Amino acid sequence: QVQLEESGGGLVQPGGSLRLSCAVSGNIAKIDAMAWYRQAPGKQRELVAEIDGSANLKYADSVEGRSTISRDHAKDTVYLQMNSLTPEDTAVYYCNVRGQLPGASFFTSWGQGTQVTVSS
């Protein structure tokens, strides 16, 4: 069973920064990609940033240039650093991990979500 533990959300003032963390645990053979998604009220869940097994990065246009996704392989943890936050960044942020289990079956796991609110 793969488990994701997210942390780092909260209330941030416009223009501020935050760092989200997502630690992965479980009997995993390989992690193919780690990503952050977000879902604002009344909107669909959208990809914020992704890092794959080759360290290729992908960012949503709305966060590129002010966000950085990174991975600590030793800790099986993915981070999302976001700067210059605006109220439009307010959403529940979800960690997503895709990979392979022992025996070569694939998995996709989601975290429970962490609320980020940008407000003065």
Coordinates of C-alpha atoms in Angstrom, one line a residue:
Q1 CA 0.0 0.0 0.0
V2 CA 1.3 3.4 -1.0
Q3 CA 0.8 6.3 1.4
L4 CA 1.3 10.0 0.8
E5 CA 1.7 12.5 3.7
E6 CA 1.3 16.1 2.7
S7 CA 2.3 19.2 4.8
G8 CA 2.9 22.9 4.4
G9 CA -0.5 24.4 3.5
G10 CA -2.1 27.3 5.4
L11 CA -2.9 31.0 5.2
V12 CA -0.5 33.2 3.3
Q13 CA -0.7 36.9 2.5
P14 CA -0.6 38.0 -1.1
G15 CA 3.0 38.2 -2.3
G16 CA 4.1 35.6 0.2
S17 CA 5.6 32.2 -0.3
L18 CA 5.1 28.7 0.9
R19 CA 6.6 25.2 0.5
L20 CA 4.5 22.1 0.3
S21 CA 5.9 18.7 1.1
C22 CA 4.7 15.2 0.2
A23 CA 6.4 12.2 1.7
V24 CA 5.8 8.8 0.1
S25 CA 5.9 5.5 1.9
G26 CA 5.1 1.9 1.1
N27 CA 6.5 -1.0 -0.7
I28 CA 7.4 0.7 -4.0
A29 CA 9.7 -0.6 -6.6
K30 CA 10.0 2.5 -8.7
I31 CA 8.6 6.1 -8.8
D32 CA 7.9 7.3 -12.3
A33 CA 6.6 10.8 -11.5
M34 CA 5.6 13.0 -8.7
A35 CA 3.3 15.9 -9.1
W36 CA 1.2 18.6 -7.4
Y37 CA -2.4 19.3 -8.5
R38 CA -4.8 21.8 -7.2
Q39 CA -8.5 22.3 -7.1
A40 CA -10.2 25.6 -6.4
P41 CA -13.8 25.9 -5.5
G42 CA -16.1 25.3 -8.5
K43 CA -13.2 24.4 -10.7
Q44 CA -11.6 21.2 -12.0
R45 CA -8.5 19.8 -10.6
E46 CA -5.5 21.0 -12.5
L47 CA -1.8 20.1 -12.8
V48 CA 0.4 22.6 -11.0
A49 CA 3.8 21.0 -11.5
E50 CA 5.4 17.6 -12.2
I51 CA 8.8 16.0 -12.0
D52 CA 9.5 12.7 -13.7
G53 CA 12.1 10.0 -13.1
S54 CA 14.5 11.7 -15.4
A55 CA 14.0 15.0 -13.6
N56 CA 12.1 16.5 -16.4
L57 CA 9.9 19.3 -15.2
K58 CA 6.5 20.5 -16.2
Y59 CA 4.6 23.6 -14.9
A60 CA 1.3 25.1 -15.4
D61 CA 1.5 28.4 -17.2
S62 CA -0.1 30.1 -14.2
V63 CA 2.7 29.2 -11.9
E64 CA 5.8 28.9 -14.1
G65 CA 8.5 31.3 -13.2
R66 CA 7.4 31.6 -9.6
S67 CA 7.3 28.0 -8.6
T68 CA 9.8 25.2 -8.2
I69 CA 9.1 21.5 -7.9
S70 CA 11.9 19.3 -6.5
R71 CA 12.4 15.8 -5.2
D72 CA 14.6 14.3 -2.5
H73 CA 15.3 10.8 -3.6
A74 CA 16.7 9.7 -0.3
K75 CA 13.5 10.7 1.5
D76 CA 11.1 9.9 -1.3
T77 CA 9.7 13.4 -0.8
V78 CA 8.5 15.9 -3.3
Y79 CA 8.4 19.6 -2.6
L80 CA 6.6 22.6 -4.2
Q81 CA 8.0 26.0 -3.5
M82 CA 5.6 28.8 -4.6
N83 CA 6.4 32.5 -4.5
S84 CA 4.5 35.7 -5.3
L85 CA 1.3 34.1 -4.3
T86 CA -2.0 35.7 -5.3
P87 CA -5.6 34.9 -4.3
E88 CA -5.9 33.0 -7.5
D89 CA -3.6 30.4 -6.0
T90 CA -6.1 29.6 -3.3
A91 CA -7.1 25.9 -3.6
V92 CA -6.7 22.5 -2.1
Y93 CA -3.3 21.1 -3.3
Y94 CA -3.0 17.4 -3.9
C95 CA 0.1 15.3 -4.2
N96 CA 0.2 12.7 -6.9
V97 CA 2.7 9.9 -7.3
R98 CA 2.8 7.3 -10.1
G99 CA 5.1 4.3 -10.2
Q100 CA 5.5 0.6 -10.0
L101 CA 5.0 -1.9 -7.3
P102 CA 7.1 -5.1 -6.8
G103 CA 5.9 -7.5 -9.5
A104 CA 5.7 -4.6 -12.0
S105 CA 2.1 -3.5 -11.5
F106 CA 1.6 0.2 -11.8
F107 CA 0.0 2.5 -9.2
T108 CA -1.2 6.0 -9.0
S109 CA -1.7 7.5 -5.5
W110 CA -3.2 10.7 -4.3
G111 CA -2.7 12.6 -1.1
Q112 CA -5.6 13.8 1.0
G113 CA -5.0 17.4 0.0
T114 CA -3.8 20.4 1.9
Q115 CA -5.6 23.8 1.9
V116 CA -3.7 26.9 0.7
T117 CA -5.5 30.2 1.2
V118 CA -4.0 33.4 -0.1
S119 CA -5.6 36.4 1.6
S120 CA -4.9 39.5 3.5

